[in-house]
Coordinates of C-alpha atoms in Angstrom, one line a residue:
M1 CA 21.3 -36.5 -4.7
K2 CA 20.3 -34.9 -1.3
F3 CA 16.7 -34.7 -0.5
P4 CA 15.2 -33.1 2.7
L5 CA 13.0 -34.9 5.1
S6 CA 9.9 -33.0 6.5
R7 CA 10.1 -31.9 10.1
R8 CA 6.7 -33.6 10.5
T9 CA 8.1 -37.0 9.4
V10 CA 7.0 -39.8 11.6
L11 CA 7.8 -43.5 12.0
R12 CA 4.7 -45.6 11.7
G13 CA 4.2 -49.2 12.7
A14 CA 1.7 -51.4 14.5
G15 CA -0.7 -48.5 14.7
V16 CA 1.7 -46.3 16.5
S17 CA 3.2 -43.0 15.2
V18 CA 6.4 -41.5 16.7
A19 CA 7.7 -38.1 15.7
L20 CA 11.4 -38.0 14.7
P21 CA 13.8 -35.5 16.4
W22 CA 15.3 -32.8 14.3
L23 CA 17.8 -34.4 11.9
Q24 CA 20.3 -32.8 9.4
A25 CA 18.4 -34.6 6.7
M26 CA 15.4 -32.4 7.5
A27 CA 17.4 -29.3 6.5
P28 CA 16.5 -28.0 3.0
V29 CA 19.1 -28.2 0.3
R30 CA 21.2 -25.1 0.8
N31 CA 23.4 -22.9 -1.3
A32 CA 26.5 -21.4 0.1
Y33 CA 24.6 -18.7 2.0
A34 CA 21.4 -20.3 3.2
A35 CA 20.9 -22.3 6.4
G36 CA 17.1 -22.7 6.1
P37 CA 14.0 -21.7 4.2
K38 CA 13.8 -18.1 3.2
R39 CA 12.1 -15.7 5.6
L40 CA 10.9 -12.1 5.4
I41 CA 10.3 -9.5 8.0
V42 CA 8.9 -6.0 7.4
M43 CA 9.7 -3.4 10.1
F44 CA 7.9 -0.1 10.1
T45 CA 8.6 3.1 12.0
P46 CA 6.6 6.2 11.5
N47 CA 6.7 10.0 11.0
G48 CA 9.7 10.3 8.7
T49 CA 13.3 10.8 9.6
I50 CA 16.0 13.5 9.7
R51 CA 17.6 12.7 6.4
E52 CA 20.9 14.5 7.0
A53 CA 21.3 12.4 10.2
W54 CA 20.1 9.2 8.4
A55 CA 22.0 9.0 5.0
P56 CA 25.4 7.4 5.1
T57 CA 28.4 9.0 3.4
G58 CA 30.9 7.4 1.0
T59 CA 30.6 5.0 -1.9
E60 CA 28.7 1.7 -2.5
N61 CA 31.3 -0.5 -0.9
A62 CA 33.2 2.0 1.3
F63 CA 30.7 3.9 3.3
T64 CA 30.3 5.3 6.8
L65 CA 27.0 4.8 8.6
S66 CA 25.2 7.9 9.7
R67 CA 24.5 8.9 13.3
I68 CA 21.0 7.4 13.1
L69 CA 22.2 4.1 11.6
A70 CA 25.3 3.9 13.8
P71 CA 23.7 1.3 16.2
L72 CA 23.8 -1.1 13.2
E73 CA 27.6 -0.9 12.8
R74 CA 28.1 -4.4 14.2
H75 CA 25.8 -5.7 11.4
K76 CA 27.1 -3.3 8.7
K77 CA 28.3 -6.2 6.4
D78 CA 24.7 -7.5 6.4
L79 CA 23.0 -4.2 5.3
V80 CA 22.0 -2.5 2.1
V81 CA 21.2 1.1 2.8
I82 CA 19.1 2.6 0.0
D83 CA 19.0 6.4 -0.6
G84 CA 17.2 8.4 -3.3
V85 CA 14.2 6.1 -4.0
D86 CA 10.8 7.7 -4.0
N87 CA 7.3 6.5 -3.0
V88 CA 5.9 7.7 -6.3
A89 CA 2.5 6.1 -5.7
A90 CA 2.0 8.2 -2.5
A91 CA 3.4 11.4 -4.1
S92 CA 1.5 11.1 -7.3
A93 CA -1.5 13.1 -5.9
K94 CA -3.8 10.9 -8.2
G95 CA -5.4 9.1 -5.3
P96 CA -7.3 10.2 -2.1
G97 CA -5.7 10.7 1.3
D98 CA -3.3 13.0 3.1
G99 CA 0.5 12.5 3.2
H100 CA 0.4 10.1 6.1
Q101 CA -2.5 8.1 4.7
T102 CA -1.0 7.7 1.2
G103 CA 2.5 7.0 2.6
M104 CA 1.2 4.2 4.9
G105 CA -1.1 2.7 2.3
C106 CA 1.2 2.8 -0.6
M107 CA 4.4 2.0 1.3
L108 CA 4.2 -1.8 0.8
T109 CA 1.5 -1.9 -1.9
G110 CA 2.8 0.5 -4.5
I111 CA -0.7 1.5 -5.5
E112 CA -3.0 4.4 -4.6
L113 CA -5.6 4.2 -1.8
L114 CA -9.2 3.5 -2.5
P115 CA -11.7 6.3 -2.1
G116 CA -13.3 6.3 1.4
T117 CA -14.7 8.4 4.2
T118 CA -11.7 9.2 6.4
K119 CA -10.7 12.8 6.1
G120 CA -7.0 13.4 6.9
G121 CA -5.1 16.5 7.8
C122 CA -5.1 17.8 4.2
S123 CA -8.2 20.0 3.6
A124 CA -7.8 19.7 -0.2
C125 CA -7.3 15.9 -0.2
P126 CA -10.3 13.6 -1.0
P127 CA -11.2 11.4 1.9
A128 CA -9.5 8.0 1.8
G129 CA -10.3 4.4 2.3
L130 CA -7.8 1.6 2.6
A131 CA -5.1 0.2 0.3
G132 CA -5.9 -0.6 -3.3
G133 CA -3.8 -3.8 -3.5
P134 CA -1.9 -6.4 -1.5
S135 CA 1.3 -5.6 0.4
V136 CA 4.5 -7.0 -0.8
E137 CA 5.0 -9.5 2.1
Q138 CA 1.5 -10.9 1.5
E139 CA 2.3 -11.3 -2.2
V140 CA 5.4 -13.4 -1.1
V141 CA 3.0 -15.5 0.9
R142 CA 0.6 -15.9 -1.9
K143 CA 3.2 -16.8 -4.5
T144 CA 5.5 -19.0 -2.5
K145 CA 2.8 -20.8 -0.5
P146 CA 5.1 -21.7 2.5
G147 CA 2.7 -24.2 4.0
T148 CA 3.5 -23.1 7.6
R149 CA 0.9 -23.2 10.3
F150 CA 0.6 -19.4 10.1
P151 CA 1.0 -17.9 6.6
S152 CA 2.2 -14.7 8.2
L153 CA 2.3 -12.9 11.6
E154 CA 1.4 -9.2 12.0
L155 CA 2.8 -7.8 15.2
G156 CA 2.3 -4.3 16.6
V157 CA 3.8 -2.1 19.3
Q158 CA 1.1 0.3 20.4
A159 CA -0.2 0.6 16.8
G160 CA -3.6 2.0 16.5
A161 CA -6.0 4.0 14.2
A162 CA -8.0 0.9 13.5
G163 CA -10.2 1.0 10.4
T164 CA -8.1 3.7 8.7
A165 CA -5.2 3.8 6.3
W166 CA -3.1 5.3 9.2
G167 CA -3.3 2.1 11.1
Y168 CA -2.5 -0.7 8.7
M169 CA 0.5 -1.6 6.5
S170 CA -0.3 -5.2 5.7
Y171 CA -3.0 -6.1 3.2
R172 CA -4.1 -9.5 1.8
G173 CA -5.7 -7.7 -1.1
P174 CA -7.6 -4.4 -2.0
N175 CA -9.5 -3.2 1.1
V176 CA -8.5 -6.3 3.1
P177 CA -6.1 -5.2 5.9
L178 CA -4.3 -7.5 8.3
P179 CA -4.4 -5.6 11.6
P180 CA -1.3 -5.8 13.8
D181 CA -1.7 -7.6 17.2
N182 CA -0.4 -5.2 19.9
S183 CA -0.6 -7.6 22.8
P184 CA 2.3 -10.0 23.3
K185 CA 0.0 -12.1 25.5
S186 CA -2.5 -12.4 22.7
V187 CA 0.3 -13.3 20.3
Y188 CA 1.6 -16.0 22.7
D189 CA -1.9 -17.4 23.2
R190 CA -2.6 -17.6 19.5
I191 CA 0.7 -19.0 18.4
F192 CA 2.3 -21.0 21.3
S193 CA -0.4 -21.9 23.9
D194 CA -1.6 -24.9 21.9
L195 CA 1.7 -25.7 20.2
L196 CA 2.8 -29.3 20.4
I197 CA 6.5 -29.6 20.9
A198 CA 8.4 -32.9 20.8
G199 CA 9.8 -34.0 24.1
Q200 CA 7.5 -31.9 26.2
D201 CA 4.2 -32.5 28.1
N202 CA 1.6 -31.4 25.6
T203 CA -1.5 -32.4 27.6
V204 CA -2.8 -28.9 28.1
A205 CA -1.9 -27.8 24.6
T206 CA -3.8 -30.8 23.1
Q207 CA -7.0 -30.1 25.1
L208 CA -6.8 -26.4 24.2
R209 CA -6.4 -27.2 20.5
R210 CA -9.5 -29.5 20.7
D211 CA -11.5 -26.8 22.5
R212 CA -10.6 -24.1 19.9
K213 CA -11.5 -26.4 17.0
T214 CA -15.0 -27.0 18.6
V215 CA -15.6 -23.3 19.0
L216 CA -14.4 -22.4 15.5
D217 CA -16.6 -25.1 14.0
A218 CA -19.6 -23.6 15.8
V219 CA -18.6 -20.0 14.7
L220 CA -18.3 -21.1 11.0
K221 CA -21.7 -22.8 11.1
N222 CA -23.4 -19.7 12.5
Y223 CA -21.7 -17.4 10.0
K224 CA -22.9 -19.5 7.1
I225 CA -26.5 -19.3 8.4
L226 CA -26.2 -15.5 8.9
S227 CA -24.6 -14.6 5.6
P228 CA -27.6 -15.0 3.2
K229 CA -29.6 -12.7 5.4
L230 CA -27.2 -9.7 5.0
G231 CA -27.0 -7.0 2.4
T232 CA -24.2 -6.9 -0.2
E233 CA -21.9 -4.6 1.8
D234 CA -22.4 -6.4 5.1
R235 CA -22.0 -9.8 3.4
H236 CA -18.6 -8.8 2.0
K237 CA -17.5 -7.7 5.4
V238 CA -18.7 -11.0 7.0
E239 CA -17.0 -13.0 4.2
A240 CA -13.7 -11.2 4.7
H241 CA -13.9 -12.1 8.4
L242 CA -15.1 -15.6 7.7
S243 CA -12.1 -16.3 5.6
T244 CA -9.9 -15.6 8.6
V245 CA -12.0 -17.9 10.8
D246 CA -12.0 -20.6 8.2
E247 CA -8.2 -20.3 7.9
L248 CA -7.9 -20.9 11.7
Q249 CA -10.2 -23.9 11.5
Q250 CA -8.3 -25.4 8.6
R251 CA -5.0 -24.8 10.4
L252 CA -6.2 -26.8 13.4
S253 CA -7.6 -29.6 11.1
A254 CA -4.7 -29.9 8.7
P255 CA -3.0 -33.3 8.5
G256 CA 0.2 -33.4 10.5
N257 CA -0.8 -30.7 12.9
D258 CA -1.1 -33.3 15.7
V259 CA 2.6 -34.2 15.2
P260 CA 4.8 -32.3 17.7
V261 CA 7.1 -29.7 16.2
S262 CA 10.7 -31.0 16.6
A263 CA 12.7 -28.0 15.3
E264 CA 16.1 -27.9 16.8
A265 CA 15.7 -24.6 18.6
C266 CA 12.0 -24.6 19.2
V267 CA 10.9 -24.0 22.8
R268 CA 7.8 -22.5 24.3
P269 CA 8.4 -18.8 25.2
T270 CA 7.7 -17.3 28.6
V271 CA 4.1 -15.9 28.8
P272 CA 4.3 -12.1 28.5
A273 CA 2.5 -10.4 31.4
F274 CA 2.4 -6.6 31.6
D275 CA 0.3 -3.7 30.4
Y276 CA 1.0 -3.5 26.7
K277 CA -0.9 -0.2 26.4
A278 CA 1.1 1.8 28.9
N279 CA 3.2 4.4 27.1
D280 CA 6.4 3.7 29.1
N281 CA 6.1 0.0 28.4
F282 CA 6.7 0.6 24.7
P283 CA 10.3 -0.8 24.8
K284 CA 9.2 -3.8 26.8
V285 CA 6.4 -4.6 24.3
G286 CA 8.8 -4.3 21.4
L287 CA 11.3 -6.7 23.0
A288 CA 8.5 -9.2 23.8
Q289 CA 7.2 -9.1 20.2
M290 CA 10.7 -9.6 18.8
D291 CA 11.2 -12.6 21.1
L292 CA 7.9 -14.1 19.9
L293 CA 8.7 -13.4 16.3
T294 CA 12.1 -15.1 16.6
M295 CA 10.7 -18.2 18.2
A296 CA 7.9 -18.4 15.7
F297 CA 10.7 -18.6 13.0
A298 CA 12.7 -21.0 15.1
C299 CA 9.7 -23.3 15.3
D300 CA 9.0 -22.8 11.6
L301 CA 5.4 -21.7 12.4
T302 CA 5.7 -18.9 9.9
R303 CA 8.3 -17.5 7.5
V304 CA 6.8 -14.1 6.9
A305 CA 6.2 -11.4 9.6
S306 CA 5.7 -7.7 10.1
M307 CA 6.7 -5.6 13.0
Q308 CA 4.8 -2.3 13.2
W309 CA 6.2 0.2 15.7
E310 CA 3.3 2.7 16.4
N311 CA 1.1 3.7 13.4
S312 CA 1.3 6.5 10.9
V313 CA 0.8 9.7 13.0
G314 CA 2.0 7.6 15.9
G315 CA 1.9 9.7 19.1
T316 CA 4.1 7.6 21.5
R317 CA 5.9 9.8 24.0
F318 CA 9.5 8.6 24.1
S319 CA 9.8 9.4 27.8
W320 CA 12.8 7.0 28.3
L321 CA 14.7 9.3 25.9
G322 CA 13.6 12.4 27.7
A323 CA 10.8 13.4 25.4
S324 CA 7.9 15.4 26.9
R325 CA 5.8 15.4 23.7
G326 CA 4.4 12.8 21.4
H327 CA 6.4 11.5 18.4
H328 CA 3.9 12.9 15.7
D329 CA 3.6 16.2 17.4
L330 CA 7.4 16.6 17.4
S331 CA 7.7 15.6 13.8
H332 CA 5.6 18.7 12.8
D333 CA 8.0 21.2 14.2
P334 CA 10.1 23.2 11.7
D335 CA 13.7 22.3 11.0
S336 CA 14.7 25.5 12.8
T337 CA 13.5 24.0 16.1
A338 CA 16.8 22.5 17.2
D339 CA 15.5 20.7 20.3
S340 CA 12.8 18.9 18.4
K341 CA 15.1 18.0 15.5
E342 CA 17.6 16.5 18.1
M343 CA 14.8 14.5 19.8
L344 CA 13.6 13.1 16.5
T345 CA 17.1 12.1 15.7
K346 CA 17.4 10.3 19.0
I347 CA 14.0 8.5 18.4
N348 CA 15.3 7.2 15.1
I349 CA 18.6 6.2 16.7
W350 CA 16.5 4.2 19.2
F351 CA 14.6 2.5 16.4
S352 CA 18.0 1.5 14.8
E353 CA 19.0 0.0 18.1
Q354 CA 15.8 -2.1 18.0
L355 CA 16.6 -3.4 14.5
A356 CA 20.1 -4.3 15.7
V357 CA 18.6 -6.2 18.6
L358 CA 16.2 -8.1 16.3
I359 CA 19.2 -9.1 14.1
D360 CA 21.1 -10.2 17.2
K361 CA 18.2 -12.4 18.2
L362 CA 17.9 -14.0 14.8
K363 CA 21.7 -14.6 14.7
A364 CA 21.6 -16.2 18.1
V365 CA 19.4 -19.1 17.0
K366 CA 21.3 -21.9 15.3
E367 CA 19.6 -23.7 12.4
G368 CA 21.6 -26.5 10.7
D369 CA 25.1 -25.2 10.2
G370 CA 23.9 -21.6 10.1
T371 CA 21.4 -19.2 11.9
L372 CA 17.9 -18.0 11.3
F373 CA 19.3 -14.7 10.1
D374 CA 21.2 -16.4 7.3
S375 CA 18.0 -17.1 5.4
T376 CA 16.2 -13.9 6.4
M377 CA 15.8 -10.4 4.9
I378 CA 14.4 -7.5 6.9
L379 CA 12.9 -4.5 5.1
W380 CA 12.8 -1.3 7.2
V381 CA 10.2 1.2 5.9
N382 CA 8.7 4.5 6.9
E383 CA 5.6 6.2 5.5
L384 CA 7.3 9.6 5.1
S385 CA 10.8 10.8 4.3
R386 CA 10.4 14.0 6.4
G387 CA 7.6 14.4 8.9
N388 CA 7.1 18.2 8.8
A389 CA 6.8 18.2 5.0
H390 CA 4.8 15.0 4.7
S391 CA 7.1 14.2 1.8
H392 CA 7.7 11.0 -0.2
P393 CA 10.9 11.5 -2.2
D394 CA 14.2 10.1 -0.9
M395 CA 12.5 7.6 1.4
P396 CA 14.6 6.0 4.2
F397 CA 14.7 2.4 3.0
L398 CA 17.1 -0.2 4.4
L399 CA 17.5 -3.9 3.9
A400 CA 19.2 -6.2 6.5
G401 CA 20.0 -9.8 5.6
S402 CA 20.4 -11.4 2.2
A403 CA 17.4 -13.8 2.1
G404 CA 19.7 -16.8 1.7
G405 CA 22.2 -15.0 -0.7
A406 CA 19.5 -13.5 -3.0
I407 CA 21.1 -10.1 -2.6
R408 CA 24.6 -8.9 -2.0
T409 CA 24.9 -7.0 1.3
G410 CA 27.4 -4.6 2.9
R411 CA 26.5 -1.8 0.4
F412 CA 25.2 1.8 0.2
L413 CA 23.1 2.3 -2.9
K414 CA 22.4 6.0 -3.8
Y415 CA 20.1 6.8 -6.7
T416 CA 19.4 10.1 -8.5
G417 CA 16.4 11.3 -10.4
T418 CA 13.0 9.8 -9.9
V419 CA 13.4 6.2 -9.0
S420 CA 10.1 4.5 -7.9
H421 CA 10.0 2.3 -4.8
N422 CA 7.8 0.0 -6.7
N423 CA 11.0 -1.3 -8.3
L424 CA 12.3 -2.0 -4.8
L425 CA 9.2 -4.0 -4.1
V426 CA 9.7 -6.0 -7.3
S427 CA 13.3 -6.7 -6.2
V428 CA 11.9 -8.1 -2.8
L429 CA 9.6 -10.4 -4.7
N430 CA 12.4 -11.5 -7.0
A431 CA 14.6 -12.3 -4.0
Y432 CA 11.9 -14.8 -2.9
G433 CA 11.7 -16.5 -6.3
V434 CA 8.6 -14.6 -7.6
D435 CA 9.3 -14.0 -11.3
T436 CA 7.8 -10.6 -12.0
R437 CA 8.8 -7.1 -13.3
T438 CA 5.8 -5.2 -11.8
F439 CA 4.1 -4.8 -8.5
G440 CA 1.4 -2.4 -7.4
N441 CA 0.5 0.1 -10.1
P442 CA 2.5 -1.0 -13.2
A443 CA 2.7 2.7 -14.3
Y444 CA 5.3 3.2 -11.6
C445 CA 7.4 0.1 -12.4
T446 CA 10.4 -0.3 -14.7
G447 CA 11.5 -3.7 -13.3
P448 CA 13.7 -4.6 -10.3
L449 CA 15.7 -1.9 -8.6
A450 CA 18.9 -1.4 -10.6
G451 CA 22.0 -2.6 -8.9
L452 CA 20.3 -4.5 -6.1

């Protein structure tokens, strides 16, 4: 019977510990498809799409990718394109928030927003708070307990609208958002600057890790002194922040964290150094974040990540495509405005190209006798189906990768009638071994998505 060795396995003797290099015996027991532990990425792009340029044509197993999805042709056998599924929780009109707010907050949670104070663009809509439940990728973290140094990574590309439902897609629980980090330099510093890697000089990383632990210990002590002096609402806010600080402190103190990572493809990335806030650096930021995400997977520092391009109502000006106006502004033009419709199509083609690049990067990293992509599934989501209508039926959902053979790819699935995207979220959970038939608001669930 085969049993895997931990990547943190060491040889001990005479008071000395020596980390082993990566060995085949460290690879998990695999089925015919998987080359490593299952991994999940959620990729978000905003402001809806142009459906007639997005939806493929043909049948489930014999289909032609649309103009928008054409950049993914080289990965077609790894895709499941899903058409006709509705974000029922966002369209139910039972909760607060405008179309962008409900689309963003319900997109990965499948449950209505909480009441709040943020008034959106809909005059008749009650002001909204944040999401009313956890996002699906955080439920994967909670249920599977991967035990990696970082439970998940939330990466942003000029995502904003902090403190509002427009700005967040990842939630640990009701009203507990996980903000995306827009700065590749910040991501590098947090993940890789104190990473101990076998066969490299770790002197600087070791000292940095000790310094960080000292600072976090002091912060925790001060928070615990402050908390009893606060009112209930402020205490809840402090406790939510404290849990993050405590998580960092435990991560640095965990047994085995002083053993250098010896994953086969793990190397310290180049430190990103450019203005991540500049509009025209949007593509450069995205590439840097995808590089960091890929290496975080290669080093097995996390197995769950999100990639948030802009935020809901994102106003990036796609100048490198010839756009003179912001994305959200363009998305409000009527369908009869041909120039705007064409530019929105080009923007979504560009996003398809970025997904294709991310898949390329994952496929380029060998792991055992496979690649990182073999064990990964990417869920591409949007908060709207059509931007100028703020609509939520017929959402543009797409899956790339099989999560180690959990789903059959190379298919175009077209649904009719009202089919809730909660069922898609249930299917994602099932693909990662979470045994459930509901997620989010159970009123919108009938089990996993049929046929997936």
